[in-house]
Amino acid sequence: RQGPIVQGLISPATMGVLALLCLAVACAAVPLAARDGPLDPDAAKKATDIINFLTTGAGKGQSYKKLSEFVDTIGSRLSGSQGLENAVSYMLDILRRDGLEDVHGEMVTIPKWVRNSEYAEMTFPRTKPLAMLGLGRSVGTGPDGIEGPVIVVETFEELEERAARNETQGKIIVFNQQCDWQAQPVGCYRATNKYRTGGASAAAKAGGIAALIRSLASFSIDSPHTGTMVYETGVDRIPGACISVEDANLLARLQARGIASTVRLYMEAQTLPDATSYNVVAEIKGSTYPDEVVVVSGHLDSWDVGQGAMDDGSGAVLAWQVLSTALQLGLRPQRTLRLIMWSCEELGGVGAQQYFARHQTEAYLLSLMMESDMGDFEPQGVRFTGSDEARAIMQQVAALLEPINATAVLDDGATTDTDPWEPLGVPLASIQTHNDKYFYFHHTHGDTMDVYTPAMLDRAAALYAVTAFTVADMPAMLPRAQRP
């Protein structure tokens, strides 16, 4: 009954003004993300400042300097080793001196495997040393070593066929798996990793006395590539090692000519009681939503060969550089930036799994989890796992990286360390660079500072820093898909 009376007292012009006022009030009640887009209004300027700081300004060369000082001082950092604990102490000290907040270590229990002395040699039809590295978690050969005839196979299926013909009992099984590594290095690594991880148990089930695995490598100069392996429960544990591509091919050619080569293998590898280590954590607290978090990370451990500069010293240091850059520029995002340097990724992502077990109830506070663990070469963009709506926002973030040609948003943002969070709906991202040579050096003596240049790391750091800071500084968290 009030409606007609009001309409009679107010002119049409006045009604129009009131309608506009109501619209303005309604708009003011809508979150900024809905009114002006998902990014902070100053996102473009801040991204430009970060890029310029790291590539041409006072931050130029910082990433290379930090990484080289770290790996030259500490060296390799195998799970359970003194080198890894030296790395933890080094980082805790230097992060505090850098001015980061809430710097601390979170204790984890990790496996301790040691390589000790090892060698392999072909003893027939001639004597020749074989380029080899024992695989992580392998048992040793015993003090007398192992010597036996070799049988070369390319697949598990071929091994089973030859075992059915009684050709594998008492043999050293060589897996010479094939893949077009030059065409698809990452795809080949994923396709052939099963031979490294499961080859020893498969060989044992066929009656083999040891397993030698062709190195997972896209290029080789007689360089063996180590990595972890897994024993099947209830299957005899026999030694497992990788050999170079060249030596695997040599043994295959000899077999094709009807020559039954023999190999002697000696390994002192052993697994010791578990050790205590720490995930290293530091933060820049958010100015507006300090309980909501963007995680940047890399793993601190490495294999015991090379310096671990590429895998994953650079990932850990560039994650640190994200926070360090924000501090130096006086930028504090709306959400907390949290740095995590994971312990024991190489022997199964153990440190990250224990962090997840302790903190999984905080998943709803995580806007994005990032890691770099595939090399930090010339930047290309990011890999992303999340909702379609979040992906659209990440594409807007990536557009800010046009000055360094790093605007790609690709699929599959999970890494070994961040993967546990995907079932909880946490958006995941990883740094994507032009890493076609990553498997030249991966898990080898060649993983040293020489794989990088200062300018390359500057641009990779800019990719990491712009992406993480921009998401942390958004008015709202990244949206998640509706879960059933």
Short mmCIF file of C-alpha atoms in Angstrom, two decimals:
data_model
loop_
_atom_site.label_atom_id
_atom_site.label_comp_id
_atom_site.label_asym_id
_atom_site.label_seq_id
_atom_site.Cartn_x
_atom_site.Cartn_y
_atom_site.Cartn_z
CA ARG A 1 0.00 0.00 0.00
CA GLN A 2 2.98 2.35 0.48
CA GLY A 3 4.14 2.09 -3.13
CA PRO A 4 1.52 4.29 -4.89
CA ILE A 5 1.75 7.01 -2.21
CA VAL A 6 5.53 7.26 -2.57
CA GLN A 7 5.33 7.35 -6.35
CA GLY A 8 2.83 10.18 -6.12
CA LEU A 9 5.07 12.30 -3.87
CA ILE A 10 8.34 11.90 -5.84
CA SER A 11 8.88 13.16 -9.34
CA PRO A 12 10.20 10.87 -12.10
CA ALA A 13 13.46 12.84 -12.18
CA THR A 14 13.97 12.36 -8.44
CA MET A 15 13.23 8.67 -8.81
CA GLY A 16 15.98 8.42 -11.44
CA VAL A 17 18.50 10.06 -9.13
CA LEU A 18 17.58 7.67 -6.31
CA ALA A 19 17.96 4.71 -8.65
CA LEU A 20 21.49 5.80 -9.53
CA LEU A 21 22.31 6.27 -5.86
CA CYS A 22 21.04 2.78 -5.08
CA LEU A 23 23.16 1.35 -7.90
CA ALA A 24 26.24 3.11 -6.54
CA VAL A 25 25.61 1.74 -3.06
CA ALA A 26 25.09 -1.75 -4.44
CA CYS A 27 28.36 -1.55 -6.41
CA ALA A 28 30.23 -0.37 -3.35
CA ALA A 29 29.10 -3.51 -1.55
CA VAL A 30 30.61 -5.77 -4.27
CA PRO A 31 34.18 -6.93 -3.57
CA LEU A 32 36.92 -5.16 -5.48
CA ALA A 33 37.79 -8.40 -7.27
CA ALA A 34 34.35 -8.40 -8.88
CA ARG A 35 34.40 -4.67 -9.74
CA ASP A 36 37.88 -4.07 -11.03
CA GLY A 37 39.13 -7.56 -11.91
CA PRO A 38 40.97 -10.07 -9.75
CA LEU A 39 44.37 -8.35 -9.57
CA ASP A 40 45.47 -5.52 -7.33
CA PRO A 41 45.04 -2.18 -9.16
CA ASP A 42 48.81 -1.57 -8.92
CA ALA A 43 49.76 -5.10 -10.02
CA ALA A 44 51.24 -4.02 -13.34
CA LYS A 45 53.45 -1.36 -11.76
CA LYS A 46 54.65 -3.72 -9.02
CA ALA A 47 55.40 -6.44 -11.57
CA THR A 48 57.42 -3.99 -13.65
CA ASP A 49 59.32 -2.86 -10.57
CA ILE A 50 60.14 -6.48 -9.68
CA ILE A 51 61.28 -7.35 -13.20
CA ASN A 52 63.43 -4.23 -13.51
CA PHE A 53 64.95 -4.73 -10.05
CA LEU A 54 66.00 -8.31 -10.82
CA THR A 55 67.11 -7.93 -14.44
CA THR A 56 68.64 -4.43 -14.65
CA GLY A 57 68.57 -2.93 -11.16
CA ALA A 58 70.17 -3.54 -7.78
CA GLY A 59 68.92 -7.14 -7.72
CA LYS A 60 70.74 -8.07 -10.93
CA GLY A 61 73.04 -11.04 -10.29
CA GLN A 62 71.77 -11.64 -6.75
CA SER A 63 70.27 -15.05 -7.49
CA TYR A 64 73.46 -16.37 -9.09
CA LYS A 65 75.56 -14.99 -6.25
CA LYS A 66 73.35 -16.54 -3.58
CA LEU A 67 73.20 -19.91 -5.32
CA SER A 68 76.90 -20.13 -6.10
CA GLU A 69 77.91 -19.16 -2.57
CA PHE A 70 75.53 -21.78 -1.20
CA VAL A 71 76.53 -24.75 -3.36
CA ASP A 72 80.23 -23.86 -3.41
CA THR A 73 80.22 -23.70 0.39
CA ILE A 74 77.99 -26.68 1.19
CA GLY A 75 78.30 -28.99 -1.83
CA SER A 76 76.00 -31.98 -2.26
CA ARG A 77 73.21 -32.61 0.27
CA LEU A 78 72.05 -36.21 0.33
CA SER A 79 69.22 -37.15 2.70
CA GLY A 80 70.61 -37.99 6.12
CA SER A 81 74.05 -36.60 5.36
CA GLN A 82 76.07 -33.99 7.22
CA GLY A 83 75.96 -31.95 4.02
CA LEU A 84 72.18 -31.62 4.27
CA GLU A 85 72.32 -30.57 7.92
CA ASN A 86 75.03 -28.03 7.08
CA ALA A 87 72.67 -26.68 4.42
CA VAL A 88 69.83 -26.36 6.94
CA SER A 89 72.04 -24.41 9.37
CA TYR A 90 73.37 -22.23 6.54
CA MET A 91 69.88 -21.31 5.36
CA LEU A 92 68.44 -20.65 8.80
CA ASP A 93 71.28 -18.25 9.50
CA ILE A 94 71.26 -16.42 6.19
CA LEU A 95 67.46 -16.06 6.03
CA ARG A 96 67.47 -14.41 9.45
CA ARG A 97 70.26 -12.08 8.38
CA ASP A 98 68.25 -11.25 5.25
CA GLY A 99 65.46 -9.90 7.47
CA LEU A 100 62.77 -12.50 6.81
CA GLU A 101 60.14 -13.19 9.45
CA ASP A 102 59.39 -16.30 11.53
CA VAL A 103 62.48 -18.11 10.28
CA HIS A 104 62.52 -21.63 11.73
CA GLY A 105 63.08 -25.30 11.03
CA GLU A 106 60.30 -27.88 11.26
CA MET A 107 61.70 -31.26 12.31
CA VAL A 108 61.26 -34.27 10.02
CA THR A 109 62.48 -37.86 10.15
CA ILE A 110 64.18 -38.90 6.93
CA PRO A 111 65.90 -41.99 5.49
CA LYS A 112 69.67 -42.25 5.51
CA TRP A 113 71.26 -44.14 2.64
CA VAL A 114 75.00 -44.04 1.97
CA ARG A 115 76.81 -44.89 -1.25
CA ASN A 116 80.36 -45.61 -0.07
CA SER A 117 82.77 -47.23 -2.55
CA GLU A 118 81.45 -48.75 -5.76
CA TYR A 119 82.53 -49.77 -9.23
CA ALA A 120 81.48 -51.87 -12.20
CA GLU A 121 83.54 -53.35 -14.99
CA MET A 122 83.02 -55.57 -17.97
CA THR A 123 85.29 -58.61 -17.58
CA PHE A 124 84.49 -60.43 -20.86
CA PRO A 125 85.03 -60.22 -23.83
CA ARG A 126 87.52 -57.61 -22.62
CA THR A 127 88.19 -55.65 -19.48
CA LYS A 128 86.53 -52.24 -19.45
CA PRO A 129 85.41 -50.00 -16.58
CA LEU A 130 81.70 -49.17 -16.76
CA ALA A 131 80.46 -45.69 -15.86
CA MET A 132 78.05 -46.38 -13.00
CA LEU A 133 76.31 -44.91 -9.98
CA GLY A 134 74.46 -46.97 -7.40
CA LEU A 135 70.76 -46.17 -7.07
CA GLY A 136 69.41 -44.64 -3.88
CA ARG A 137 68.07 -47.21 -1.37
CA SER A 138 69.95 -50.05 -3.09
CA VAL A 139 71.55 -52.79 -1.06
CA GLY A 140 75.24 -53.51 -1.49
CA THR A 141 76.85 -56.49 -3.12
CA GLY A 142 78.71 -57.76 -0.07
CA PRO A 143 82.49 -57.63 0.32
CA ASP A 144 83.20 -60.07 -2.51
CA GLY A 145 81.13 -58.22 -5.10
CA ILE A 146 79.03 -59.92 -7.78
CA GLU A 147 80.20 -61.25 -11.13
CA GLY A 148 78.04 -62.92 -13.71
CA PRO A 149 76.86 -63.14 -17.29
CA VAL A 150 74.77 -60.30 -18.66
CA ILE A 151 71.41 -60.39 -20.37
CA VAL A 152 70.13 -57.17 -21.96
CA VAL A 153 66.41 -56.40 -22.27
CA GLU A 154 64.49 -53.32 -23.35
CA THR A 155 61.18 -53.84 -21.52
CA PHE A 156 59.69 -55.66 -18.55
CA GLU A 157 57.71 -57.76 -21.02
CA GLU A 158 60.89 -58.91 -22.75
CA LEU A 159 62.37 -59.80 -19.36
CA GLU A 160 59.32 -61.93 -18.53
CA GLU A 161 59.49 -63.70 -21.91
CA ARG A 162 63.16 -64.54 -21.46
CA ALA A 163 62.58 -65.62 -17.87
CA ALA A 164 59.90 -68.02 -19.15
CA ARG A 165 62.59 -69.51 -21.41
CA ASN A 166 64.92 -69.95 -18.39
CA GLU A 167 67.42 -67.41 -19.79
CA THR A 168 67.62 -65.04 -16.81
CA GLN A 169 68.44 -67.17 -13.76
CA GLY A 170 71.76 -66.14 -12.17
CA LYS A 171 72.25 -63.30 -14.67
CA ILE A 172 72.96 -59.60 -14.24
CA ILE A 173 69.96 -57.98 -15.91
CA VAL A 174 70.67 -54.85 -17.97
CA PHE A 175 67.66 -52.69 -18.85
CA ASN A 176 68.38 -50.80 -22.08
CA GLN A 177 64.98 -49.12 -22.36
CA GLN A 178 64.37 -46.99 -25.46
CA CYS A 179 62.72 -43.59 -25.95
CA ASP A 180 63.11 -40.59 -28.24
CA TRP A 181 64.71 -38.33 -25.62
CA GLN A 182 65.56 -35.54 -28.05
CA ALA A 183 61.92 -35.19 -29.10
CA GLN A 184 60.30 -35.39 -25.65
CA PRO A 185 62.76 -35.38 -22.74
CA VAL A 186 60.19 -34.91 -19.97
CA GLY A 187 57.86 -37.47 -21.49
CA CYS A 188 60.68 -39.98 -21.80
CA TYR A 189 61.70 -39.46 -18.19
CA ARG A 190 58.17 -40.21 -17.05
CA ALA A 191 57.87 -43.20 -19.37
CA THR A 192 61.19 -44.84 -18.44
CA ASN A 193 61.44 -43.96 -14.75
CA LYS A 194 59.68 -47.25 -13.94
CA TYR A 195 62.82 -49.15 -14.95
CA ARG A 196 64.99 -47.23 -12.53
CA THR A 197 62.52 -47.46 -9.64
CA GLY A 198 61.32 -51.04 -10.25
CA GLY A 199 64.05 -52.69 -12.29
CA ALA A 200 65.82 -54.41 -9.41
CA SER A 201 62.68 -56.12 -8.11
CA ALA A 202 61.66 -57.14 -11.62
CA ALA A 203 65.12 -58.61 -12.18
CA ALA A 204 65.01 -60.44 -8.84
CA LYS A 205 61.65 -62.03 -9.70
CA ALA A 206 63.27 -63.30 -12.91
CA GLY A 207 66.13 -64.85 -10.96
CA GLY A 208 68.62 -62.06 -11.63
CA ILE A 209 71.48 -61.34 -9.24
CA ALA A 210 71.77 -57.59 -9.95
CA ALA A 211 70.14 -54.93 -12.12
CA LEU A 212 71.92 -52.32 -14.21
CA ILE A 213 69.69 -49.58 -15.64
CA ARG A 214 70.45 -47.43 -18.68
CA SER A 215 70.66 -43.86 -17.36
CA LEU A 216 67.59 -41.69 -17.77
CA ALA A 217 69.32 -39.08 -19.92
CA SER A 218 68.57 -37.03 -23.02
CA PHE A 219 72.30 -36.64 -23.72
CA SER A 220 75.37 -38.45 -22.47
CA ILE A 221 79.13 -38.19 -22.54
CA ASP A 222 79.52 -41.49 -20.69
CA SER A 223 77.80 -39.91 -17.69
CA PRO A 224 75.73 -42.10 -15.34
CA HIS A 225 72.58 -40.60 -13.80
CA THR A 226 71.59 -41.80 -10.33
CA GLY A 227 68.14 -41.68 -8.72
CA THR A 228 66.00 -43.55 -6.24
CA MET A 229 64.65 -47.08 -6.50
CA VAL A 230 61.98 -49.01 -4.62
CA TYR A 231 61.98 -52.65 -3.55
CA GLU A 232 58.76 -54.62 -3.77
CA THR A 233 57.62 -56.19 -0.54
CA GLY A 234 58.33 -59.90 -0.41
CA VAL A 235 60.83 -59.85 -3.28
CA ASP A 236 64.54 -60.56 -2.81
CA ARG A 237 66.59 -57.39 -2.62
CA ILE A 238 69.38 -57.37 -5.18
CA PRO A 239 71.74 -54.47 -5.99
CA GLY A 240 70.62 -51.81 -8.44
CA ALA A 241 72.78 -49.28 -10.28
CA CYS A 242 72.61 -47.07 -13.33
CA ILE A 243 75.16 -47.22 -16.11
CA SER A 244 75.82 -44.75 -18.88
CA VAL A 245 73.87 -44.78 -22.14
CA GLU A 246 77.06 -45.68 -23.97
CA ASP A 247 77.80 -48.71 -21.80
CA ALA A 248 74.20 -49.96 -21.99
CA ASN A 249 74.37 -49.74 -25.78
CA LEU A 250 77.75 -51.49 -25.83
CA LEU A 251 76.41 -54.47 -23.87
CA ALA A 252 73.35 -54.59 -26.15
CA ARG A 253 75.50 -54.63 -29.30
CA LEU A 254 77.66 -57.43 -27.93
CA GLN A 255 74.56 -59.48 -27.12
CA ALA A 256 73.18 -58.88 -30.62
CA ARG A 257 76.40 -60.41 -32.00
CA GLY A 258 75.97 -63.49 -29.84
CA ILE A 259 78.69 -62.54 -27.36
CA ALA A 260 77.84 -63.37 -23.74
CA SER A 261 79.51 -60.54 -21.80
CA THR A 262 80.23 -60.77 -18.12
CA VAL A 263 80.27 -57.91 -15.61
CA ARG A 264 81.67 -57.51 -12.13
CA LEU A 265 79.79 -55.20 -9.75
CA TYR A 266 80.96 -53.98 -6.35
CA MET A 267 78.83 -51.75 -4.11
CA GLU A 268 79.18 -50.91 -0.42
CA ALA A 269 75.79 -49.16 -0.32
CA GLN A 270 73.77 -49.45 2.85
CA THR A 271 70.72 -48.03 4.56
CA LEU A 272 71.33 -46.74 8.08
CA PRO A 273 68.80 -45.80 10.78
CA ASP A 274 66.59 -42.82 9.99
CA ALA A 275 68.00 -39.35 10.66
CA THR A 276 66.54 -36.08 11.91
CA SER A 277 66.40 -33.11 9.56
CA TYR A 278 64.33 -29.95 9.06
CA ASN A 279 62.15 -28.25 6.51
CA VAL A 280 63.34 -24.62 6.48
CA VAL A 281 60.50 -22.07 6.72
CA ALA A 282 60.44 -18.25 6.53
CA GLU A 283 57.79 -15.64 5.79
CA ILE A 284 56.77 -12.13 4.94
CA LYS A 285 53.51 -11.62 6.81
CA GLY A 286 50.57 -10.32 4.81
CA SER A 287 49.45 -6.77 5.45
CA THR A 288 45.71 -7.45 5.27
CA TYR A 289 45.13 -11.22 5.44
CA PRO A 290 48.16 -12.60 7.33
CA ASP A 291 46.53 -16.01 7.90
CA GLU A 292 46.08 -16.60 4.17
CA VAL A 293 49.21 -17.84 2.41
CA VAL A 294 51.02 -18.22 -0.89
CA VAL A 295 53.79 -20.82 -0.60
CA VAL A 296 56.98 -20.65 -2.67
CA SER A 297 59.34 -23.58 -2.37
CA GLY A 298 62.21 -25.72 -3.60
CA HIS A 299 63.88 -28.76 -2.09
CA LEU A 300 67.10 -28.32 -0.14
CA ASP A 301 68.47 -31.84 -0.47
CA SER A 302 70.24 -33.20 -3.53
CA TRP A 303 72.01 -36.32 -4.67
CA ASP A 304 75.55 -36.94 -3.50
CA VAL A 305 77.08 -36.23 -6.92
CA GLY A 306 77.70 -32.80 -8.39
CA GLN A 307 76.72 -29.71 -6.41
CA GLY A 308 72.95 -29.97 -6.65
CA ALA A 309 72.92 -26.50 -8.20
CA MET A 310 70.16 -27.32 -10.70
CA ASP A 311 68.33 -30.00 -8.71
CA ASP A 312 67.23 -28.25 -6.68
CA GLY A 313 69.54 -25.61 -5.27
CA SER A 314 68.28 -23.04 -7.73
CA GLY A 315 64.64 -23.78 -6.92
CA ALA A 316 65.25 -23.24 -3.21
CA VAL A 317 67.33 -20.10 -3.72
CA LEU A 318 64.90 -18.53 -6.22
CA ALA A 319 62.04 -19.14 -3.78
CA TRP A 320 64.11 -17.27 -1.19
CA GLN A 321 64.72 -14.54 -3.79
CA VAL A 322 60.95 -14.02 -4.11
CA LEU A 323 60.76 -12.89 -0.47
CA SER A 324 64.11 -11.13 -0.54
CA THR A 325 63.05 -9.05 -3.55
CA ALA A 326 59.83 -7.97 -1.86
CA LEU A 327 61.79 -6.88 1.22
CA GLN A 328 64.32 -4.91 -0.80
CA LEU A 329 61.59 -3.12 -2.75
CA GLY A 330 59.56 -2.40 0.38
CA LEU A 331 56.62 -4.43 -0.93
CA ARG A 332 54.37 -6.26 1.52
CA PRO A 333 51.59 -8.29 -0.13
CA GLN A 334 48.09 -8.54 1.29
CA ARG A 335 48.62 -12.24 2.01
CA THR A 336 51.57 -13.94 3.65
CA LEU A 337 54.39 -15.16 1.42
CA ARG A 338 55.80 -18.35 2.94
CA LEU A 339 59.11 -19.85 1.85
CA ILE A 340 59.61 -23.59 2.40
CA MET A 341 62.84 -25.41 1.60
CA TRP A 342 61.86 -29.08 1.68
CA SER A 343 64.03 -31.81 3.13
CA CYS A 344 64.47 -35.21 1.46
CA GLU A 345 62.66 -34.85 -1.84
CA GLU A 346 65.07 -37.14 -3.67
CA LEU A 347 64.31 -40.23 -1.60
CA GLY A 348 60.56 -39.86 -1.94
CA GLY A 349 59.33 -36.39 -0.97
CA VAL A 350 59.55 -37.32 2.71
CA GLY A 351 59.90 -33.82 4.18
CA ALA A 352 56.94 -32.50 2.19
CA GLN A 353 54.77 -35.45 3.17
CA GLN A 354 55.43 -34.84 6.86
CA TYR A 355 54.69 -31.12 6.45
CA PHE A 356 51.39 -32.07 4.81
CA ALA A 357 50.54 -34.45 7.64
CA ARG A 358 51.01 -31.65 10.17
CA HIS A 359 49.41 -28.78 8.25
CA GLN A 360 46.72 -30.28 6.01
CA THR A 361 43.97 -28.71 8.15
CA GLU A 362 45.28 -25.33 6.93
CA ALA A 363 44.54 -26.14 3.29
CA TYR A 364 41.62 -23.69 3.17
CA LEU A 365 44.08 -20.86 3.93
CA LEU A 366 46.40 -21.64 1.01
CA SER A 367 45.74 -19.49 -2.03
CA LEU A 368 48.54 -21.09 -4.07
CA MET A 369 51.43 -23.52 -3.56
CA MET A 370 54.41 -23.14 -5.88
CA GLU A 371 57.68 -24.99 -6.42
CA SER A 372 60.49 -24.90 -8.94
CA ASP A 373 62.07 -28.34 -9.43
CA MET A 374 62.70 -28.74 -13.14
CA GLY A 375 65.58 -26.32 -13.61
CA ASP A 376 65.59 -22.53 -13.74
CA PHE A 377 66.70 -21.76 -17.27
CA GLU A 378 65.27 -19.15 -19.63
CA PRO A 379 61.69 -18.52 -18.42
CA GLN A 380 58.67 -19.68 -20.36
CA GLY A 381 55.80 -19.33 -17.88
CA VAL A 382 54.11 -21.51 -15.29
CA ARG A 383 52.41 -24.87 -15.06
CA PHE A 384 49.13 -24.72 -13.20
CA THR A 385 46.63 -27.07 -11.59
CA GLY A 386 43.37 -25.52 -10.40
CA SER A 387 39.88 -24.44 -11.36
CA ASP A 388 39.07 -22.88 -14.73
CA GLU A 389 38.33 -19.59 -12.99
CA ALA A 390 41.70 -19.66 -11.25
CA ARG A 391 43.44 -20.51 -14.51
CA ALA A 392 41.89 -17.44 -16.14
CA ILE A 393 43.33 -15.32 -13.33
CA MET A 394 46.74 -16.96 -13.72
CA GLN A 395 46.67 -16.01 -17.38
CA GLN A 396 46.18 -12.38 -16.34
CA VAL A 397 49.12 -12.74 -13.97
CA ALA A 398 51.21 -14.28 -16.74
CA ALA A 399 50.46 -11.33 -19.03
CA LEU A 400 52.48 -9.16 -16.62
CA LEU A 401 55.55 -11.21 -17.59
CA GLU A 402 55.50 -10.20 -21.26
CA PRO A 403 58.74 -8.15 -20.84
CA ILE A 404 60.65 -11.40 -20.21
CA ASN A 405 58.61 -13.52 -22.67
CA ALA A 406 57.24 -15.76 -19.91
CA THR A 407 53.48 -15.63 -20.52
CA ALA A 408 52.67 -19.34 -20.96
CA VAL A 409 50.20 -21.02 -18.60
CA LEU A 410 50.50 -24.78 -19.11
CA ASP A 411 48.83 -27.77 -17.46
CA ASP A 412 50.13 -29.92 -14.58
CA GLY A 413 51.41 -27.61 -11.85
CA ALA A 414 52.00 -30.33 -9.25
CA THR A 415 55.46 -31.44 -8.14
CA THR A 416 56.59 -34.27 -5.86
CA ASP A 417 56.50 -31.89 -2.89
CA THR A 418 53.21 -30.12 -3.62
CA ASP A 419 51.22 -33.05 -5.02
CA PRO A 420 49.69 -34.11 -1.65
CA TRP A 421 47.69 -30.86 -1.58
CA GLU A 422 45.90 -31.37 -4.91
CA PRO A 423 43.12 -33.65 -3.56
CA LEU A 424 42.27 -30.91 -1.05
CA GLY A 425 41.68 -28.44 -3.89
CA VAL A 426 44.72 -26.22 -3.26
CA PRO A 427 45.81 -24.50 -6.51
CA LEU A 428 49.31 -25.60 -7.50
CA ALA A 429 51.88 -24.01 -9.79
CA SER A 430 55.43 -24.75 -10.85
CA ILE A 431 57.95 -22.68 -12.76
CA GLN A 432 58.33 -23.61 -16.43
CA THR A 433 61.57 -22.71 -18.18
CA HIS A 434 63.15 -23.81 -21.45
CA ASN A 435 64.61 -26.90 -19.80
CA ASP A 436 65.27 -29.08 -22.84
CA LYS A 437 68.80 -29.71 -21.48
CA TYR A 438 67.67 -30.51 -17.94
CA PHE A 439 68.21 -34.25 -18.40
CA TYR A 440 71.74 -33.65 -19.67
CA PHE A 441 72.75 -32.90 -16.07
CA HIS A 442 69.99 -34.38 -13.89
CA HIS A 443 71.36 -36.54 -11.00
CA THR A 444 74.92 -36.47 -12.37
CA HIS A 445 78.35 -35.14 -11.49
CA GLY A 446 77.57 -32.41 -14.03
CA ASP A 447 74.91 -30.74 -11.87
CA THR A 448 77.06 -27.72 -11.00
CA MET A 449 76.86 -23.93 -11.27
CA ASP A 450 78.13 -24.23 -14.84
CA VAL A 451 74.64 -25.10 -16.11
CA TYR A 452 73.47 -21.51 -15.43
CA THR A 453 74.36 -17.93 -16.28
CA PRO A 454 73.59 -14.96 -14.01
CA ALA A 455 71.21 -13.38 -16.55
CA MET A 456 69.30 -16.64 -16.93
CA LEU A 457 68.71 -16.90 -13.18
CA ASP A 458 67.72 -13.23 -12.99
CA ARG A 459 64.90 -13.78 -15.47
CA ALA A 460 63.81 -17.04 -13.83
CA ALA A 461 63.72 -15.24 -10.48
CA ALA A 462 61.57 -12.50 -12.03
CA LEU A 463 59.11 -15.12 -13.28
CA TYR A 464 58.87 -16.68 -9.81
CA ALA A 465 58.68 -13.39 -7.93
CA VAL A 466 56.08 -11.67 -10.12
CA THR A 467 53.83 -14.74 -10.14
CA ALA A 468 53.96 -15.39 -6.40
CA PHE A 469 53.79 -11.76 -5.28
CA THR A 470 50.93 -10.86 -7.60
CA VAL A 471 48.79 -13.78 -6.40
CA ALA A 472 49.62 -12.99 -2.76
CA ASP A 473 48.65 -9.34 -3.32
CA MET A 474 45.26 -10.01 -4.91
CA PRO A 475 42.11 -8.72 -3.18
CA ALA A 476 40.83 -12.31 -2.93
CA MET A 477 42.28 -15.80 -2.84
CA LEU A 478 42.41 -17.85 -6.02
CA PRO A 479 38.98 -19.47 -6.54
CA ARG A 480 38.67 -23.21 -6.22
CA ALA A 481 36.51 -25.68 -8.07
CA GLN A 482 33.33 -26.76 -6.29
CA ARG A 483 34.02 -30.15 -4.77
CA PRO A 484 31.32 -32.83 -4.66
#
